[in-house]
JSON list of C-alpha atoms in Angstrom, two decimals:
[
{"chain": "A", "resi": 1269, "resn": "UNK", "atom": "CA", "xyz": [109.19, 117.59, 125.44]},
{"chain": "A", "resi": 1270, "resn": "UNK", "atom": "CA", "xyz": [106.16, 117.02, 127.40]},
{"chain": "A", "resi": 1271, "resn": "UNK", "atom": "CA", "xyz": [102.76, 118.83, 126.11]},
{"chain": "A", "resi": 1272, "resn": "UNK", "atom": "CA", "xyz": [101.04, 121.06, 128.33]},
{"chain": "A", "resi": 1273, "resn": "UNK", "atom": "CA", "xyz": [97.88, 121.10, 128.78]},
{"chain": "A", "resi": 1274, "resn": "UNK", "atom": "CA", "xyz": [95.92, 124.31, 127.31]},
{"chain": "A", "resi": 1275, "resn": "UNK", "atom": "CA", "xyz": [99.19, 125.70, 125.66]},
{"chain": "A", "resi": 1276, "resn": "UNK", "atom": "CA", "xyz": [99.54, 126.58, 121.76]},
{"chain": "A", "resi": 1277, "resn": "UNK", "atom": "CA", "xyz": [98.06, 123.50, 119.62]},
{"chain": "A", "resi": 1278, "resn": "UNK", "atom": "CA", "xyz": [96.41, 121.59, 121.80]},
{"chain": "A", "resi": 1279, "resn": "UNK", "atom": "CA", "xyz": [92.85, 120.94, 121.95]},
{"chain": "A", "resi": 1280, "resn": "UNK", "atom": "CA", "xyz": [92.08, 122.27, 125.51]},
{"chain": "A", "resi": 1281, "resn": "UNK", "atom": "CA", "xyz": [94.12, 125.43, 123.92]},
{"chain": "A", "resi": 1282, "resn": "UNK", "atom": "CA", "xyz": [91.32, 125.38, 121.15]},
{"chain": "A", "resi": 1283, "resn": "UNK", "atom": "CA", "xyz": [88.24, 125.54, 123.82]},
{"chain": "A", "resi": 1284, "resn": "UNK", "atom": "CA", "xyz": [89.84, 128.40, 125.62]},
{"chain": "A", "resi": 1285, "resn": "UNK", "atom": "CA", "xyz": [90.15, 129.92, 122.38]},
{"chain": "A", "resi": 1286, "resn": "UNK", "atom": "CA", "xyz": [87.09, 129.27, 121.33]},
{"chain": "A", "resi": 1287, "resn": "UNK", "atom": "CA", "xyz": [85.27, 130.51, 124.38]},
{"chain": "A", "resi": 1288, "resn": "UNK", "atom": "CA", "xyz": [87.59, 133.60, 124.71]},
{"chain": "A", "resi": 1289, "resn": "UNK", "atom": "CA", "xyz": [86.27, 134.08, 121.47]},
{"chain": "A", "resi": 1290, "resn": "UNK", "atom": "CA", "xyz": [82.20, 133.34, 122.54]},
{"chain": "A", "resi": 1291, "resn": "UNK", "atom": "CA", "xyz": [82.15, 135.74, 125.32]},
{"chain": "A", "resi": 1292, "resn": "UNK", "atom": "CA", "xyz": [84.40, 138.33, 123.43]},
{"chain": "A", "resi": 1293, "resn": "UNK", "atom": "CA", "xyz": [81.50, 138.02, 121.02]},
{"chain": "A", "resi": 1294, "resn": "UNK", "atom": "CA", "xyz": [78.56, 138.46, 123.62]},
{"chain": "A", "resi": 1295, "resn": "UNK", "atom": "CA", "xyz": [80.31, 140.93, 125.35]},
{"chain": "A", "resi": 1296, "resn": "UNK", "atom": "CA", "xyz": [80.66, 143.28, 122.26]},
{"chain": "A", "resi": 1297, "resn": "UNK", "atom": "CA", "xyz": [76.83, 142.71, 121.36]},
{"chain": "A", "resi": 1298, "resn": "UNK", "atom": "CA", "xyz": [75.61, 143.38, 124.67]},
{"chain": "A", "resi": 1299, "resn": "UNK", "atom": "CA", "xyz": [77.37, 146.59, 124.92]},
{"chain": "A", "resi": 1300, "resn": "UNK", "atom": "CA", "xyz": [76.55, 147.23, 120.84]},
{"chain": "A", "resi": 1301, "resn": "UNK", "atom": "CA", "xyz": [72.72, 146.62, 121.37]},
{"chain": "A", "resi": 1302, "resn": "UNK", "atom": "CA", "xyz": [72.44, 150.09, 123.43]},
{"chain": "A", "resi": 1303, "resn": "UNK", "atom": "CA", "xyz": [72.92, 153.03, 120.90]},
{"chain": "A", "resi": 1304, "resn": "UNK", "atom": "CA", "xyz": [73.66, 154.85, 124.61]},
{"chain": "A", "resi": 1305, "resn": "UNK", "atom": "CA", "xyz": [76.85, 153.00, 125.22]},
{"chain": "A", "resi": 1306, "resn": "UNK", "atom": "CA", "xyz": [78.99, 155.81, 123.50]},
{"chain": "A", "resi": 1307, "resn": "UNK", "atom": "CA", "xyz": [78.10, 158.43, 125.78]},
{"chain": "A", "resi": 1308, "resn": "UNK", "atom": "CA", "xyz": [80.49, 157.44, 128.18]},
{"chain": "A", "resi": 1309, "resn": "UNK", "atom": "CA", "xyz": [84.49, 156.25, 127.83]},
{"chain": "A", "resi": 1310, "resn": "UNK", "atom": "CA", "xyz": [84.86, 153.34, 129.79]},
{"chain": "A", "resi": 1311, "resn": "UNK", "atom": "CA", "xyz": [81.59, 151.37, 127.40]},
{"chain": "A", "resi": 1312, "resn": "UNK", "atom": "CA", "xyz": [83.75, 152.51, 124.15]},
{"chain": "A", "resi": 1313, "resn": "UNK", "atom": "CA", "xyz": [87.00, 151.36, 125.58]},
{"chain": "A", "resi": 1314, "resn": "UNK", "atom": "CA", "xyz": [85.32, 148.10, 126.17]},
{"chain": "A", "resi": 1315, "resn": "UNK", "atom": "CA", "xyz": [83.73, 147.97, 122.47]},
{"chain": "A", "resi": 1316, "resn": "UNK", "atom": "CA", "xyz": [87.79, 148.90, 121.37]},
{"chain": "A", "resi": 1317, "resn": "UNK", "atom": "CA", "xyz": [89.17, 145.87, 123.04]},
{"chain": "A", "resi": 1318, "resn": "UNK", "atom": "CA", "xyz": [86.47, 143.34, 122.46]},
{"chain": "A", "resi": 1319, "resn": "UNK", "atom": "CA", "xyz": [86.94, 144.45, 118.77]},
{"chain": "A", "resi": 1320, "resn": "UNK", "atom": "CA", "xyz": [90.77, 143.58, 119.27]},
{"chain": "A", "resi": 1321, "resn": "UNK", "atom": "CA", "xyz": [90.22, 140.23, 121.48]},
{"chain": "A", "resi": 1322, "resn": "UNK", "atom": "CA", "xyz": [87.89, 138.66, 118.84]},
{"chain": "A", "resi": 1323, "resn": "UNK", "atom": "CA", "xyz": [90.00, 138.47, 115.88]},
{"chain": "A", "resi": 1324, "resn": "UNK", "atom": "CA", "xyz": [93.19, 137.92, 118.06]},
{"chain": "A", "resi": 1325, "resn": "UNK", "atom": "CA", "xyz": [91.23, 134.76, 119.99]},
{"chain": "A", "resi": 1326, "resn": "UNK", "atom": "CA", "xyz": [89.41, 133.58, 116.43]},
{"chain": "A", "resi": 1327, "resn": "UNK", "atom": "CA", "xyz": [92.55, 133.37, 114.53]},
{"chain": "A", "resi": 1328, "resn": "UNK", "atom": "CA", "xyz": [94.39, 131.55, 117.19]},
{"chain": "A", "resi": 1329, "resn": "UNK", "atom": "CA", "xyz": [91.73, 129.14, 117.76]},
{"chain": "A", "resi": 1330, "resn": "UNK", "atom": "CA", "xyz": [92.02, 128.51, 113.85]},
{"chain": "A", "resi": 1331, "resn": "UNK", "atom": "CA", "xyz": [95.67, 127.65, 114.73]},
{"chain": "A", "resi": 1332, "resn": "UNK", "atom": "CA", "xyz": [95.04, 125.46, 117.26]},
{"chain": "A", "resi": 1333, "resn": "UNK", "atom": "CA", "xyz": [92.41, 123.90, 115.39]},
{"chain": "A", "resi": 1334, "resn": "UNK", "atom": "CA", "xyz": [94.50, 122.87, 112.42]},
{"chain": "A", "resi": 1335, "resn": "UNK", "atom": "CA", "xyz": [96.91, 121.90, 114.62]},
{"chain": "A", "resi": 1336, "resn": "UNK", "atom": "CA", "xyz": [95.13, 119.48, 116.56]},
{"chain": "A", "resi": 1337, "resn": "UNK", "atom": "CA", "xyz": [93.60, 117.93, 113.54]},
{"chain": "A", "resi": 1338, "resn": "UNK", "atom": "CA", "xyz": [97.18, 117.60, 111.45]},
{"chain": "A", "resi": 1339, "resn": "UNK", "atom": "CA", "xyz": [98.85, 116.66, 115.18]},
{"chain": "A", "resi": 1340, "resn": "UNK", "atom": "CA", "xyz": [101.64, 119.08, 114.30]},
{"chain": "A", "resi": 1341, "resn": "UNK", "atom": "CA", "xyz": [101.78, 121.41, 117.93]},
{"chain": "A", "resi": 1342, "resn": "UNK", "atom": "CA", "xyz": [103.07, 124.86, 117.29]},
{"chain": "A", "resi": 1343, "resn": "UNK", "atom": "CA", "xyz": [106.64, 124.97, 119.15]},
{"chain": "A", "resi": 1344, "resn": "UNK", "atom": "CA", "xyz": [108.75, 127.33, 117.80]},
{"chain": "A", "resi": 1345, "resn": "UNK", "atom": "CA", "xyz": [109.96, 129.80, 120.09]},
{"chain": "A", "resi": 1346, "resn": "UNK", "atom": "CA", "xyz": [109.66, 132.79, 118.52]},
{"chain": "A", "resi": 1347, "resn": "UNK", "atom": "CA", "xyz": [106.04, 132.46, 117.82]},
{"chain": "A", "resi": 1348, "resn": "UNK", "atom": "CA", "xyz": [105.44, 131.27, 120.60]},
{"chain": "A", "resi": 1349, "resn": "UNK", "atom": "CA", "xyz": [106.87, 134.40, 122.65]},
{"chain": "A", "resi": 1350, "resn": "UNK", "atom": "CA", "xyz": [104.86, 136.83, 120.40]},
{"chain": "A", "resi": 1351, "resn": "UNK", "atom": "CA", "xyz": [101.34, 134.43, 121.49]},
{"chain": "A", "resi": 1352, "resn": "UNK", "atom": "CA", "xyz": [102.27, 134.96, 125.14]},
{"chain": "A", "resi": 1353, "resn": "UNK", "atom": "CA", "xyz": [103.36, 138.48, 125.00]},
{"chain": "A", "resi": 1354, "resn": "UNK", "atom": "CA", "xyz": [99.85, 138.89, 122.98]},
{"chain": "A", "resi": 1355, "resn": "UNK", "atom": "CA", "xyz": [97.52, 137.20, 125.30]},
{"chain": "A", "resi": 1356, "resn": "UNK", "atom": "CA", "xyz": [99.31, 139.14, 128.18]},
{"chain": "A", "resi": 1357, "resn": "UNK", "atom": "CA", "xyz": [98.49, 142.60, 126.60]},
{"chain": "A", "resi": 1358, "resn": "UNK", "atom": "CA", "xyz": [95.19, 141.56, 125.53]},
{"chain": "A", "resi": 1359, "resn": "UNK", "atom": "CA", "xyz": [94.58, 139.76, 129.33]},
{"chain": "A", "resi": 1360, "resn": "UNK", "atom": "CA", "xyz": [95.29, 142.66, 131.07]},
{"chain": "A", "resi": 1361, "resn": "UNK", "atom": "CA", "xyz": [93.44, 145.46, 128.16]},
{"chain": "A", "resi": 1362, "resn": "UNK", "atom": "CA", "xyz": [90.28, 143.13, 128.54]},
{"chain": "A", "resi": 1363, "resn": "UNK", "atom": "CA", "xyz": [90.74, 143.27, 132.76]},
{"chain": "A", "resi": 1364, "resn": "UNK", "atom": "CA", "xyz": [91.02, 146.96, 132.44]},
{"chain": "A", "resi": 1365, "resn": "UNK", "atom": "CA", "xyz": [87.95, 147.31, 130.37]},
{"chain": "A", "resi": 1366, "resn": "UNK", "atom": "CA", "xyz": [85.66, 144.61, 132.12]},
{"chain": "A", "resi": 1367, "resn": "UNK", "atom": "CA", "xyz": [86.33, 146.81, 135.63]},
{"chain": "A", "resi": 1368, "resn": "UNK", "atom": "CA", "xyz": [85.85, 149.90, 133.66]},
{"chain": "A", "resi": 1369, "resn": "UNK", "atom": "CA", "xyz": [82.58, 148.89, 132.68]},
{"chain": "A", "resi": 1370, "resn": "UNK", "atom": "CA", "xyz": [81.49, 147.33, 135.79]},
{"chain": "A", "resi": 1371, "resn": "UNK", "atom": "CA", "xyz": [82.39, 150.35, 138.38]},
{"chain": "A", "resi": 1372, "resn": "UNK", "atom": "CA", "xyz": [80.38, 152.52, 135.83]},
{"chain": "A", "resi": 1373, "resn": "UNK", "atom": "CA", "xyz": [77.46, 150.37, 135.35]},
{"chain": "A", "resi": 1374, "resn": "UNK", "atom": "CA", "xyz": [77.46, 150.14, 139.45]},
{"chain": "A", "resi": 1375, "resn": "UNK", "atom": "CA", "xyz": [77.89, 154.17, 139.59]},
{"chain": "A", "resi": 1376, "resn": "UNK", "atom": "CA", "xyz": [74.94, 154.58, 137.34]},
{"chain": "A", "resi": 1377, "resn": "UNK", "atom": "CA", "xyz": [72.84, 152.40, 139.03]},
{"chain": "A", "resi": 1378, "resn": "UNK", "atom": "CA", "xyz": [73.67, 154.62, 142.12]},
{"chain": "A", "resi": 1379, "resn": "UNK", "atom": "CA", "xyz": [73.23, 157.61, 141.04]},
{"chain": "A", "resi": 1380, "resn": "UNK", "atom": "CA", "xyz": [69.84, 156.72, 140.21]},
{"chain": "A", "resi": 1381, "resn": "UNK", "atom": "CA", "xyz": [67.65, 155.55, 137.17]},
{"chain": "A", "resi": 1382, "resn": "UNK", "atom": "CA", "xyz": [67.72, 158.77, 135.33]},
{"chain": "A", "resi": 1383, "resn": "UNK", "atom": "CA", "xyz": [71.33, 158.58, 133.86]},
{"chain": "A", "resi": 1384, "resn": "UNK", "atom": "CA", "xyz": [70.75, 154.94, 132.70]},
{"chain": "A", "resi": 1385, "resn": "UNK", "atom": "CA", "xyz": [67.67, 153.31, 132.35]},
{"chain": "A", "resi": 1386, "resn": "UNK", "atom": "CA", "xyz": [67.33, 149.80, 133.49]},
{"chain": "A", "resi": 1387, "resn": "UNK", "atom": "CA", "xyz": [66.81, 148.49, 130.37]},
{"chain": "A", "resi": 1388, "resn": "UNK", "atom": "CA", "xyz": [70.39, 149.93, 129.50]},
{"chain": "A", "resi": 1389, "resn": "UNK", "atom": "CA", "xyz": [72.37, 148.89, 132.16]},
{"chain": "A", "resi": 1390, "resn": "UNK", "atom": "CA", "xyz": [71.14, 145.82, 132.52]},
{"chain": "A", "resi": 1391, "resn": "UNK", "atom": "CA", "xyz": [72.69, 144.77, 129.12]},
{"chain": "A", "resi": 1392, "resn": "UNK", "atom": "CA", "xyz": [75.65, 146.78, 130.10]},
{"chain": "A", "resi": 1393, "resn": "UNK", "atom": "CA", "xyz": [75.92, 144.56, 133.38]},
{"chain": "A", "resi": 1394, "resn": "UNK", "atom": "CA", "xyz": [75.74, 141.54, 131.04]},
{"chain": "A", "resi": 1395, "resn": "UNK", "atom": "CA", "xyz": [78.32, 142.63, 128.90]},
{"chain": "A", "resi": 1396, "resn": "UNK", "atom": "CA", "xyz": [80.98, 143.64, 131.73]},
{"chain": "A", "resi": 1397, "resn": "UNK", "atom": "CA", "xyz": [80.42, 139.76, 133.27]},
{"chain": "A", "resi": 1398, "resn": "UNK", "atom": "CA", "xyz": [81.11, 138.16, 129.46]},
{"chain": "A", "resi": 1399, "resn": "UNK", "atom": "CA", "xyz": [83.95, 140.43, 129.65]},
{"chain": "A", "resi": 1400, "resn": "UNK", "atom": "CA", "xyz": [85.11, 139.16, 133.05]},
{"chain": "A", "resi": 1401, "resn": "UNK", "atom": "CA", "xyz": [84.60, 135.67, 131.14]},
{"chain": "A", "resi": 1402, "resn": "UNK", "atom": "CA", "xyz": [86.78, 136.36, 128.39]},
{"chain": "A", "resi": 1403, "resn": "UNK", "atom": "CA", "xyz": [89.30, 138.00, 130.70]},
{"chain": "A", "resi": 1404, "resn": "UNK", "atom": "CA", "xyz": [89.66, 134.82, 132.52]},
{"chain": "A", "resi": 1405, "resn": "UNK", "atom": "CA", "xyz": [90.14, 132.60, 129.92]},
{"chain": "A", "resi": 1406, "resn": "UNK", "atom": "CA", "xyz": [92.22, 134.53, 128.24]},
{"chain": "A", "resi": 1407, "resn": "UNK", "atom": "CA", "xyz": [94.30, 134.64, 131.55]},
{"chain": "A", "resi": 1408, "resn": "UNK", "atom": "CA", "xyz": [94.51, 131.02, 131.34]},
{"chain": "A", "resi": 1409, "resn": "UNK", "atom": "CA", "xyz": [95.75, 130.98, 127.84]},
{"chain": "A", "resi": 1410, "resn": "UNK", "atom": "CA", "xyz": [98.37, 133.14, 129.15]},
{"chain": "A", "resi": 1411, "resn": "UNK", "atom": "CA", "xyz": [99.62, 131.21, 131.45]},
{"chain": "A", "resi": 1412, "resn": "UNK", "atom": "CA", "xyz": [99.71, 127.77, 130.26]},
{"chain": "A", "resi": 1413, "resn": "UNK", "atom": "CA", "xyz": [101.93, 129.08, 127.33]},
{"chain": "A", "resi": 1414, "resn": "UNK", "atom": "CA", "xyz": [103.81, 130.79, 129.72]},
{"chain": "A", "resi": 1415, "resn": "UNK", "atom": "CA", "xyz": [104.53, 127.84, 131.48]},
{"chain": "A", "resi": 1416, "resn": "UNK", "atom": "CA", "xyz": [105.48, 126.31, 128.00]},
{"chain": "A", "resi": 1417, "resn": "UNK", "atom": "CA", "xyz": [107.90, 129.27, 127.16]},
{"chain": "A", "resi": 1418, "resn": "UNK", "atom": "CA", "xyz": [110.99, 128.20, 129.34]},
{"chain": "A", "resi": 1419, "resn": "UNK", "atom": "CA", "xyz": [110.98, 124.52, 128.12]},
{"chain": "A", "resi": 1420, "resn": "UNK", "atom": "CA", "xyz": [111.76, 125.31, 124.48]}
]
């Protein structure tokens, strides 16, 4: 069976991982570093799903890790199918939540600096583009162990 690239167990799989995991991370402590964020839905839907990416993308890495190191690839298929069906949820919760927090931090900024002060949504900005990040990595995960699924 040929080994693709990025999918369960390989190292590329570990530095998407790894960096879903890094901007998960950032993400979450932008958005935590402004005691404001809880006034409004779409910053504490965002804090919700970070909070469910990071362990998701840190114990997978840990997987991948170990596997790379003992050069034992994870291939069994039901496993696998619970890892894609995982990083498709999580893909599209963490797309959801990224544009969420964007088109809010962009209506704020509209409506003028007296609903969020620039201070404030500046972080928040930050923390909706290291959510973008982690959304497209963990897109790519998805996909290259989709593309592994039907050769099992």
């Amino acid at each position: 069976m040929d080994e693709v690239p990025g999918s369960v167990g390989t190292s590329a799989s570990f530095s998407l991982r790894l960096g879903q995991t890094i901007f998960s991370s950032a993400s979450l402590l932008f958005m935590s570093l402004g005691v404001e964020f809880y006034s409004y839905t779409a910053f504490c839907y965002l804090v919700t799903i970070m909070g469910l990416v990071i362990p998701w993308s840190f114990t997978l890495a840990l997987v991948d890790g170990y596997s790379v190191l003992v050069k034992c690839p994870l291939r069994q298929p039901g496993i696998l199918l619970i890892i894609v069906l995982g990083d498709w949820v999580l893909s599209i919760l963490t797309l959801a939540a990224a544009s969420s927090t964007a088109s809010v931090v962009d209506l704020l900024l509209d409506a003028g600096g007296s609903n969020c002060p620039p201070k404030f949504c500046s972080r928040y900005q930050i923390s909706a583009a290291m959510a973008f990040m982690s959304w497209f990595l963990s897109m790519a995960s998805a996909l290259f162990n989709l593309w592994l699924l039907p050769s099992l």
